[in-house]
Coordinates of C-alpha atoms in Angstrom, one line a residue:
X1 CA -35.7 112.4 -120.8
X2 CA -33.3 109.3 -121.1
X3 CA -30.6 108.3 -123.2
X4 CA -31.6 106.4 -126.5
X5 CA -28.9 103.7 -127.2
X6 CA -28.7 103.2 -131.1
X7 CA -27.4 99.9 -132.2
X8 CA -25.7 99.1 -135.3
X9 CA -28.8 97.4 -136.8
X10 CA -30.4 100.7 -136.4
X11 CA -28.0 102.4 -138.9
X12 CA -29.8 100.3 -141.5
X13 CA -27.1 100.1 -144.1
X14 CA -27.7 98.5 -147.5
X15 CA -24.9 96.3 -148.1
X16 CA -25.1 95.5 -151.9
X17 CA -25.6 99.3 -152.8
X18 CA -22.6 100.2 -150.5
X19 CA -20.6 97.5 -152.3
X20 CA -21.7 98.7 -155.7
X21 CA -20.6 102.3 -154.7
X22 CA -17.6 101.5 -153.2
X23 CA -16.6 99.2 -156.3
X24 CA -17.4 102.1 -158.7
X25 CA -15.3 104.6 -156.7
X26 CA -12.3 102.4 -156.4
X27 CA -12.4 101.4 -160.3
X28 CA -13.5 104.7 -161.7
X29 CA -12.6 107.7 -159.7
X30 CA -9.6 106.2 -157.3
X31 CA -7.2 105.7 -160.2
X32 CA -7.5 109.4 -161.3
X33 CA -6.9 110.7 -157.9
X34 CA -4.0 108.4 -157.3
X35 CA -2.4 109.5 -160.6
X36 CA -2.9 113.2 -159.9
X37 CA -1.4 112.9 -156.4
X38 CA 1.8 111.5 -157.6
X39 CA 2.2 113.7 -160.5
X40 CA 5.1 116.4 -160.1
X41 CA 4.1 119.7 -160.8
X42 CA 4.4 120.0 -164.5
X43 CA 2.4 123.1 -165.3
X44 CA 5.0 125.7 -166.1
X45 CA 3.5 128.7 -167.9
X46 CA 5.8 131.3 -168.6
X47 CA 4.9 134.7 -170.2
X48 CA 5.2 134.8 -173.9
X49 CA 8.7 135.6 -174.6
X50 CA 8.8 138.9 -176.6
X51 CA 12.0 141.2 -176.6
X52 CA 10.0 144.4 -176.1
X53 CA 7.5 143.0 -173.9
X54 CA 4.9 144.4 -176.2
X55 CA 2.2 142.2 -178.1
X56 CA 0.0 143.4 -181.1
X57 CA -0.9 147.1 -181.2
X58 CA -0.4 149.7 -178.6
X59 CA 2.4 150.5 -176.1
X60 CA 1.2 148.1 -173.3
X61 CA 3.2 145.5 -171.7
X62 CA 0.7 142.6 -171.1
X63 CA 3.5 140.1 -169.3
X64 CA 2.4 140.9 -165.9
X65 CA -1.1 139.9 -166.6
X66 CA -0.1 136.8 -168.3
X67 CA 2.2 136.0 -165.5
X68 CA -0.5 136.5 -162.5
X69 CA -3.0 134.3 -164.7
X70 CA -0.3 131.7 -164.8
X71 CA 0.4 132.0 -161.0
X72 CA -3.6 131.6 -160.3
X73 CA -3.8 128.6 -162.6
X74 CA -0.8 127.0 -160.7
X75 CA -2.4 127.8 -157.5
X76 CA -5.5 125.9 -158.4
X77 CA -3.3 122.9 -159.8
X78 CA -1.5 122.7 -156.7
X79 CA -4.8 122.6 -154.5
X80 CA -5.9 119.8 -156.7
X81 CA -2.7 117.9 -156.4
X82 CA -3.0 118.6 -152.5
X83 CA -6.6 117.4 -152.5
X84 CA -5.7 114.3 -154.5
X85 CA -2.9 113.5 -152.0
X86 CA -4.9 113.8 -149.1
X87 CA -7.6 111.5 -150.6
X88 CA -4.9 109.0 -151.9
X89 CA -3.7 108.9 -148.1
X90 CA -7.3 108.4 -146.9
X91 CA -7.8 105.5 -149.2
X92 CA -4.8 103.8 -148.6
X93 CA -4.8 104.1 -145.0
X94 CA -8.5 103.0 -144.8
X95 CA -7.3 99.8 -146.7
X96 CA -4.4 99.2 -144.6
X97 CA -6.6 99.3 -141.6
X98 CA -8.7 96.4 -143.1
X99 CA -8.0 92.9 -141.9
X100 CA -5.6 90.7 -143.4
X101 CA -5.5 87.3 -142.0
X102 CA -5.5 83.8 -143.9
X103 CA -9.1 83.7 -143.5
X104 CA -10.0 87.3 -144.2
X105 CA -7.4 88.8 -146.6
X106 CA -9.3 92.0 -146.9
X107 CA -6.2 94.4 -147.0
X108 CA -4.4 92.2 -149.6
X109 CA -7.3 92.0 -151.9
X110 CA -8.0 95.8 -151.9
X111 CA -4.4 96.7 -152.4
X112 CA -3.6 94.3 -155.1
X113 CA -6.8 94.9 -157.1
X114 CA -7.3 98.9 -156.5
X115 CA -3.7 100.1 -155.8
X116 CA -1.5 97.9 -157.7
X117 CA -4.1 97.2 -160.4
X118 CA -3.3 93.5 -160.6
X119 CA -5.5 91.5 -162.9
X120 CA -8.3 89.8 -160.9
X121 CA -7.2 86.3 -162.2
X122 CA -3.7 86.7 -160.8
X123 CA -5.1 87.7 -157.4
X124 CA -7.5 84.8 -157.0
X125 CA -4.8 82.2 -158.7
X126 CA -2.4 83.5 -156.1
X127 CA -4.5 83.1 -153.0
X128 CA -5.6 79.5 -154.3
X129 CA -9.4 80.7 -154.4
X130 CA -11.9 79.9 -157.1
X131 CA -13.2 82.9 -159.1
X132 CA -16.5 82.6 -156.9
X133 CA -14.7 82.6 -153.7
X134 CA -12.6 85.4 -154.6
X135 CA -15.6 87.7 -155.7
X136 CA -17.3 87.2 -152.5
X137 CA -14.3 87.8 -150.4
X138 CA -13.7 90.9 -152.5
X139 CA -17.3 92.0 -152.0
X140 CA -16.7 91.6 -148.3
X141 CA -13.5 93.5 -148.4
X142 CA -15.2 96.4 -150.2
X143 CA -17.8 96.6 -147.6
X144 CA -15.6 96.8 -144.6
X145 CA -13.4 99.1 -146.5
X146 CA -16.4 101.5 -146.7
X147 CA -17.0 101.5 -143.2
X148 CA -13.3 102.1 -142.3
X149 CA -13.1 104.8 -144.9
X150 CA -15.3 107.5 -143.3
X151 CA -12.7 107.9 -140.4
X152 CA -9.9 108.7 -142.9
X153 CA -12.2 110.9 -145.1
X154 CA -12.7 113.1 -142.1
X155 CA -9.0 112.7 -140.7
X156 CA -7.3 113.9 -144.3
X157 CA -10.4 116.4 -145.2
X158 CA -10.7 114.5 -148.1
X159 CA -14.6 114.8 -148.6
X160 CA -14.4 116.8 -151.9
X161 CA -12.9 114.1 -153.8
X162 CA -14.2 110.9 -151.6
X163 CA -18.0 110.5 -151.4
X164 CA -19.6 108.8 -148.3
X165 CA -19.8 105.4 -149.7
X166 CA -22.0 103.6 -146.8
X167 CA -25.6 103.6 -148.3
X168 CA -28.6 103.7 -145.9
X169 CA -31.2 101.2 -146.8

């Protein structure tokens, strides 16, 4: 028995499908994840205030049950917010790990487009790119980001909200 050496070519990723899946995630899912991660906990549900603590018929005080339900809902919301915070950290760290040189300004493109939500035309004008060159660079940035993201998905345990973006061919 010997050790089989695996080359990156053996992994056989579909670049076009990976770019499409990554773009879809960043444009459709990530804005919601980012929004939830930045929201303060605003869900404050208090028991219905009734001077006697009694609702409707009977002499049963339902306030403790309502309060426990409110706490359970708050715990679920807190868990969602925490998951969104972790997912946002994973995405932003993956973006920040991408090259950002004059020739390959991938980090700049990703942050401006998908975090700051700048208009595409503003970005390519500021970078002195034609729309076609910008589109090519953006696609390269998306592919490299997808490669980097897997490490950060694991680091932040964000697999529930962030899918694997690399598509095998």
